[in-house]
Amino acid sequence: DTAVSQTPKYLVTQMGNDKSIKCEQNLGHDTMYWYKQDSKKFLKIMFSYNNKELIINETVPNRFSPKSPDKAHLNLHINSLELGDSAVYFCASSQDLAGGITEGYEQYFGPGTRLTVT
Amino acid sequence: RKEVEQDPGPFNVPEGATVAFNCTYSNSASQSFFWYRQDCRKEPKLLMSVYSSGNEDGRFTAQLNRASQYISLLIRDSKLSDSATYLCAYTGTASKLTFGTGTRLQVTL
């Protein structure tokens, strides 16, 4: 009965490859997020989707493309991986008021995907 | 100035001690504030939401000072299991969580 799950947990790949990370939540939430935590442990939002619609894109290189086939899933595809993409990627979800307003609502995080680019 | 600033620590305290962390934020339009706890190699988990009147949950007390733009977390009677990194965060008008870099707490025997 995992709330927010991600696959894979670990991903080791070479520069230039394309890879995907999958995220699923069974909480019935309408809003999902991708965060990146770098080696300095700084956790920063990348994208947010509300009911399959992109609402936040934080100046992320367009090599990163999120896709939300339905509101329970938010996948992240990364093209032409670079060394600097090595990080832990967390998916999260939250409930929201109509219109994607998530003020004050807790975000539940997945266990993270540790990506290492060599 | 960073959007959210925290002392990275580590704060090394003995069991039973009281420890307090502050977190300053630069965006005066910030709406909601939170403290998250993150264990090594794990995901962040919500510890407390921070209400303008301050709130308490067992050994944990959170305070918000909008005039000085900081939030605080007080932990009383520290336990070994409190050892973790504590992240403060806020949501602004964009409905996204902006995190600080975290304060590491190590509780020792």
mmCIF file of C-alpha atoms in Angstrom:
data_model
loop_
_atom_site.group_PDB
_atom_site.id
_atom_site.type_symbol
_atom_site.label_atom_id
_atom_site.label_comp_id
_atom_site.label_asym_id
_atom_site.label_seq_id
_atom_site.Cartn_x
_atom_site.Cartn_y
_atom_site.Cartn_z
ATOM 1 C CA ASP A 1 0.000 0.000 0.000
ATOM 2 C CA THR A 2 2.859 2.376 -0.927
ATOM 3 C CA ALA A 3 1.590 5.932 -1.312
ATOM 4 C CA VAL A 4 4.112 7.316 -3.816
ATOM 5 C CA SER A 5 6.347 4.857 -5.623
ATOM 6 C CA GLN A 6 9.190 5.370 -8.068
ATOM 7 C CA THR A 7 11.113 3.058 -10.347
ATOM 8 C CA PRO A 8 13.912 2.393 -10.604
ATOM 9 C CA LYS A 9 15.457 3.070 -7.205
ATOM 10 C CA TYR A 10 18.973 3.184 -8.663
ATOM 11 C CA LEU A 11 20.004 4.050 -12.186
ATOM 12 C CA VAL A 12 23.590 3.997 -13.439
ATOM 13 C CA THR A 13 24.136 4.972 -17.040
ATOM 14 C CA GLN A 14 26.643 6.566 -19.380
ATOM 15 C CA MET A 15 26.734 10.085 -20.725
ATOM 16 C CA GLY A 16 24.643 10.579 -23.815
ATOM 17 C CA ASN A 17 22.095 7.888 -23.004
ATOM 18 C CA ASP A 18 18.347 8.455 -22.671
ATOM 19 C CA LYS A 19 16.568 7.176 -19.576
ATOM 20 C CA SER A 20 13.170 7.341 -17.897
ATOM 21 C CA ILE A 21 12.028 7.360 -14.297
ATOM 22 C CA LYS A 22 8.466 6.397 -13.427
ATOM 23 C CA CYS A 23 6.293 7.632 -10.592
ATOM 24 C CA GLU A 24 2.889 6.493 -9.399
ATOM 25 C CA GLN A 25 0.725 7.631 -6.512
ATOM 26 C CA ASN A 26 -2.304 5.856 -5.108
ATOM 27 C CA LEU A 27 -3.453 8.689 -2.877
ATOM 28 C CA GLY A 28 -6.014 10.083 -5.287
ATOM 29 C CA HIS A 29 -4.085 13.373 -5.498
ATOM 30 C CA ASP A 30 -4.453 15.685 -8.461
ATOM 31 C CA THR A 31 -1.028 17.351 -8.293
ATOM 32 C CA MET A 32 2.338 15.666 -8.802
ATOM 33 C CA TYR A 33 5.880 17.015 -8.776
ATOM 34 C CA TRP A 34 9.456 16.209 -9.691
ATOM 35 C CA TYR A 35 12.280 17.451 -7.475
ATOM 36 C CA LYS A 36 16.045 17.133 -7.902
ATOM 37 C CA GLN A 37 18.397 16.819 -4.911
ATOM 38 C CA ASP A 38 22.008 17.399 -5.852
ATOM 39 C CA SER A 39 25.217 16.319 -4.143
ATOM 40 C CA LYS A 40 25.020 19.321 -1.816
ATOM 41 C CA LYS A 41 21.610 18.019 -0.680
ATOM 42 C CA PHE A 42 19.791 21.033 -2.144
ATOM 43 C CA LEU A 43 16.244 19.978 -3.005
ATOM 44 C CA LYS A 44 14.739 21.960 -5.870
ATOM 45 C CA ILE A 45 11.488 21.638 -7.755
ATOM 46 C CA MET A 46 11.669 20.857 -11.456
ATOM 47 C CA PHE A 47 8.076 20.348 -12.600
ATOM 48 C CA SER A 48 4.554 20.253 -11.297
ATOM 49 C CA TYR A 49 1.486 18.746 -12.968
ATOM 50 C CA ASN A 50 -2.114 19.210 -11.991
ATOM 51 C CA ASN A 51 -4.561 16.693 -13.415
ATOM 52 C CA LYS A 52 -2.189 15.889 -16.303
ATOM 53 C CA GLU A 53 -1.513 19.541 -17.073
ATOM 54 C CA LEU A 54 1.895 21.189 -16.623
ATOM 55 C CA ILE A 55 1.677 24.072 -14.155
ATOM 56 C CA ILE A 56 5.292 24.610 -13.043
ATOM 57 C CA ASN A 57 8.427 24.329 -15.164
ATOM 58 C CA GLU A 58 11.420 25.665 -13.289
ATOM 59 C CA THR A 59 13.797 26.514 -16.120
ATOM 60 C CA VAL A 60 14.848 22.941 -16.547
ATOM 61 C CA PRO A 61 16.843 22.034 -19.697
ATOM 62 C CA ASN A 62 14.551 20.733 -22.393
ATOM 63 C CA ARG A 63 16.434 17.430 -22.283
ATOM 64 C CA PHE A 64 14.072 16.747 -19.376
ATOM 65 C CA SER A 65 10.539 15.961 -20.464
ATOM 66 C CA PRO A 66 7.846 15.044 -17.970
ATOM 67 C CA LYS A 67 4.829 13.074 -19.110
ATOM 68 C CA SER A 68 1.613 12.482 -17.235
ATOM 69 C CA PRO A 69 -0.539 9.791 -18.880
ATOM 70 C CA ASP A 70 -3.099 10.141 -16.083
ATOM 71 C CA LYS A 71 -3.287 11.972 -12.801
ATOM 72 C CA ALA A 72 -1.839 9.040 -10.857
ATOM 73 C CA HIS A 73 1.343 8.884 -12.925
ATOM 74 C CA LEU A 74 4.102 11.351 -13.684
ATOM 75 C CA ASN A 75 7.120 10.056 -15.551
ATOM 76 C CA LEU A 76 10.384 11.840 -16.268
ATOM 77 C CA HIS A 77 12.321 11.210 -19.443
ATOM 78 C CA ILE A 78 15.863 12.526 -19.760
ATOM 79 C CA ASN A 79 17.642 12.730 -23.112
ATOM 80 C CA SER A 80 21.391 12.938 -23.711
ATOM 81 C CA LEU A 81 22.333 12.489 -20.085
ATOM 82 C CA GLU A 82 25.184 14.632 -18.736
ATOM 83 C CA LEU A 83 27.459 14.183 -15.736
ATOM 84 C CA GLY A 84 25.695 17.073 -13.979
ATOM 85 C CA ASP A 85 22.419 15.191 -14.095
ATOM 86 C CA SER A 86 23.705 12.858 -11.390
ATOM 87 C CA ALA A 87 21.449 13.424 -8.409
ATOM 88 C CA VAL A 88 18.534 11.944 -6.509
ATOM 89 C CA TYR A 89 15.198 12.599 -8.187
ATOM 90 C CA PHE A 90 12.115 12.649 -5.981
ATOM 91 C CA CYS A 91 8.548 12.457 -7.120
ATOM 92 C CA ALA A 92 5.848 13.915 -4.846
ATOM 93 C CA SER A 93 2.109 14.450 -4.839
ATOM 94 C CA SER A 94 -0.414 16.550 -2.970
ATOM 95 C CA GLN A 95 -4.130 17.117 -2.925
ATOM 96 C CA ASP A 96 -5.333 20.509 -3.989
ATOM 97 C CA LEU A 97 -8.255 22.827 -4.216
ATOM 98 C CA ALA A 98 -9.957 23.369 -7.543
ATOM 99 C CA GLY A 99 -7.647 25.008 -10.022
ATOM 100 C CA GLY A 100 -4.478 23.403 -8.745
ATOM 101 C CA ILE A 101 -4.065 25.529 -5.635
ATOM 102 C CA THR A 102 -1.992 23.494 -3.224
ATOM 103 C CA GLU A 103 -1.404 26.033 -0.477
ATOM 104 C CA GLY A 104 -1.045 24.451 2.901
ATOM 105 C CA TYR A 105 -1.352 20.903 1.658
ATOM 106 C CA GLU A 106 1.263 18.338 2.563
ATOM 107 C CA GLN A 107 3.390 16.939 -0.212
ATOM 108 C CA TYR A 108 4.117 13.226 0.012
ATOM 109 C CA PHE A 109 7.432 12.156 -1.443
ATOM 110 C CA GLY A 110 8.435 8.953 -3.159
ATOM 111 C CA PRO A 111 11.577 7.085 -2.050
ATOM 112 C CA GLY A 112 13.732 8.715 -4.711
ATOM 113 C CA THR A 113 15.711 7.516 -7.719
ATOM 114 C CA ARG A 114 19.473 7.804 -7.394
ATOM 115 C CA LEU A 115 20.802 8.575 -10.875
ATOM 116 C CA THR A 116 24.521 8.249 -11.546
ATOM 117 C CA VAL A 117 25.854 9.323 -14.924
ATOM 118 C CA THR A 118 29.355 8.094 -15.755
ATOM 119 C CA ARG B 1 20.422 36.271 -0.826
ATOM 120 C CA LYS B 2 19.119 32.706 -0.984
ATOM 121 C CA GLU B 3 15.355 32.249 -0.895
ATOM 122 C CA VAL B 4 15.607 30.104 2.222
ATOM 123 C CA GLU B 5 18.630 30.020 4.508
ATOM 124 C CA GLN B 6 19.461 27.511 7.192
ATOM 125 C CA ASP B 7 22.547 26.867 9.269
ATOM 126 C CA PRO B 8 23.825 23.555 7.843
ATOM 127 C CA GLY B 9 25.179 22.434 11.228
ATOM 128 C CA PRO B 10 25.842 19.785 12.284
ATOM 129 C CA PHE B 11 24.276 20.398 15.656
ATOM 130 C CA ASN B 12 25.695 17.790 18.006
ATOM 131 C CA VAL B 13 23.606 17.513 21.170
ATOM 132 C CA PRO B 14 23.360 14.941 23.960
ATOM 133 C CA GLU B 15 20.199 12.958 24.518
ATOM 134 C CA GLY B 16 17.691 14.906 26.554
ATOM 135 C CA ALA B 17 18.918 18.303 25.381
ATOM 136 C CA THR B 18 16.760 21.012 23.880
ATOM 137 C CA VAL B 19 17.823 22.261 20.468
ATOM 138 C CA ALA B 20 16.432 24.977 18.220
ATOM 139 C CA PHE B 21 16.842 25.696 14.521
ATOM 140 C CA ASN B 22 16.004 28.875 12.688
ATOM 141 C CA CYS B 23 15.265 29.340 9.030
ATOM 142 C CA THR B 24 15.038 32.706 7.284
ATOM 143 C CA TYR B 25 13.187 33.342 4.052
ATOM 144 C CA SER B 26 13.384 36.235 1.632
ATOM 145 C CA ASN B 27 10.000 36.087 -0.098
ATOM 146 C CA SER B 28 7.570 38.156 1.926
ATOM 147 C CA ALA B 29 4.711 36.755 -0.168
ATOM 148 C CA SER B 30 5.345 33.285 1.229
ATOM 149 C CA GLN B 31 2.070 31.711 2.220
ATOM 150 C CA SER B 32 2.548 28.412 4.030
ATOM 151 C CA PHE B 33 5.521 27.117 5.952
ATOM 152 C CA PHE B 34 6.692 23.638 6.831
ATOM 153 C CA TRP B 35 9.402 21.665 8.556
ATOM 154 C CA TYR B 36 10.409 18.412 6.868
ATOM 155 C CA ARG B 37 12.674 15.738 8.230
ATOM 156 C CA GLN B 38 15.017 13.824 5.937
ATOM 157 C CA ASP B 39 16.962 10.772 7.056
ATOM 158 C CA CYS B 40 20.129 9.768 5.221
ATOM 159 C CA ARG B 41 19.305 8.406 1.762
ATOM 160 C CA LYS B 42 15.574 8.709 2.356
ATOM 161 C CA GLU B 43 12.815 10.978 1.162
ATOM 162 C CA PRO B 44 11.726 14.125 3.041
ATOM 163 C CA LYS B 45 8.774 13.583 5.357
ATOM 164 C CA LEU B 46 6.591 16.309 6.758
ATOM 165 C CA LEU B 47 7.289 16.945 10.409
ATOM 166 C CA MET B 48 5.074 19.964 10.998
ATOM 167 C CA SER B 49 3.180 22.671 9.235
ATOM 168 C CA VAL B 50 3.925 26.072 10.767
ATOM 169 C CA TYR B 51 0.954 28.213 11.658
ATOM 170 C CA SER B 52 1.111 31.916 12.342
ATOM 171 C CA SER B 53 0.101 31.349 15.950
ATOM 172 C CA GLY B 54 2.817 28.759 16.435
ATOM 173 C CA ASN B 55 2.076 25.104 16.981
ATOM 174 C CA GLU B 56 3.238 22.248 19.119
ATOM 175 C CA ASP B 57 3.271 18.512 18.565
ATOM 176 C CA GLY B 58 4.667 16.576 21.491
ATOM 177 C CA ARG B 59 8.326 17.489 21.865
ATOM 178 C CA PHE B 60 8.311 19.685 18.768
ATOM 179 C CA THR B 61 7.317 23.352 18.642
ATOM 180 C CA ALA B 62 7.264 25.473 15.498
ATOM 181 C CA GLN B 63 7.020 29.255 15.369
ATOM 182 C CA LEU B 64 6.566 31.745 12.557
ATOM 183 C CA ASN B 65 7.734 35.355 12.702
ATOM 184 C CA ARG B 66 6.501 37.133 9.580
ATOM 185 C CA ALA B 67 7.894 40.526 10.615
ATOM 186 C CA SER B 68 11.432 39.156 10.771
ATOM 187 C CA GLN B 69 10.788 36.534 8.086
ATOM 188 C CA TYR B 70 11.922 33.454 9.931
ATOM 189 C CA ILE B 71 10.520 30.201 11.198
ATOM 190 C CA SER B 72 11.906 28.143 14.032
ATOM 191 C CA LEU B 73 11.775 24.566 15.234
ATOM 192 C CA LEU B 74 12.368 23.627 18.857
ATOM 193 C CA ILE B 75 12.983 20.038 19.868
ATOM 194 C CA ARG B 76 12.789 19.218 23.559
ATOM 195 C CA ASP B 77 14.164 16.104 25.247
ATOM 196 C CA SER B 78 16.121 15.050 22.149
ATOM 197 C CA LYS B 79 16.173 11.351 21.305
ATOM 198 C CA LEU B 80 18.761 9.427 19.330
ATOM 199 C CA SER B 81 16.054 8.851 16.741
ATOM 200 C CA ASP B 82 15.773 12.611 16.165
ATOM 201 C CA SER B 83 19.123 12.523 14.355
ATOM 202 C CA ALA B 84 18.355 13.630 10.810
ATOM 203 C CA THR B 85 18.442 16.646 8.520
ATOM 204 C CA TYR B 86 15.667 19.161 9.084
ATOM 205 C CA LEU B 87 14.496 21.086 6.046
ATOM 206 C CA CYS B 88 12.375 24.178 6.225
ATOM 207 C CA ALA B 89 10.161 24.990 3.259
ATOM 208 C CA TYR B 90 7.480 27.379 2.127
ATOM 209 C CA THR B 91 4.932 27.671 -0.625
ATOM 210 C CA GLY B 92 4.341 30.994 -2.299
ATOM 211 C CA THR B 93 1.865 32.092 -4.893
ATOM 212 C CA ALA B 94 3.254 29.562 -7.371
ATOM 213 C CA SER B 95 2.129 26.687 -5.131
ATOM 214 C CA LYS B 96 5.550 25.069 -5.211
ATOM 215 C CA LEU B 97 7.650 24.061 -2.219
ATOM 216 C CA THR B 98 10.909 25.992 -1.877
ATOM 217 C CA PHE B 99 13.321 24.254 0.454
ATOM 218 C CA GLY B 100 16.273 25.352 2.509
ATOM 219 C CA THR B 101 19.441 23.276 2.341
ATOM 220 C CA GLY B 102 18.705 21.714 5.713
ATOM 221 C CA THR B 103 20.210 21.609 9.191
ATOM 222 C CA ARG B 104 21.821 18.396 10.295
ATOM 223 C CA LEU B 105 21.134 17.221 13.831
ATOM 224 C CA GLN B 106 23.160 14.518 15.540
ATOM 225 C CA VAL B 107 21.925 13.388 18.941
ATOM 226 C CA THR B 108 24.506 11.458 20.948
ATOM 227 C CA LEU B 109 24.485 9.320 24.077
#
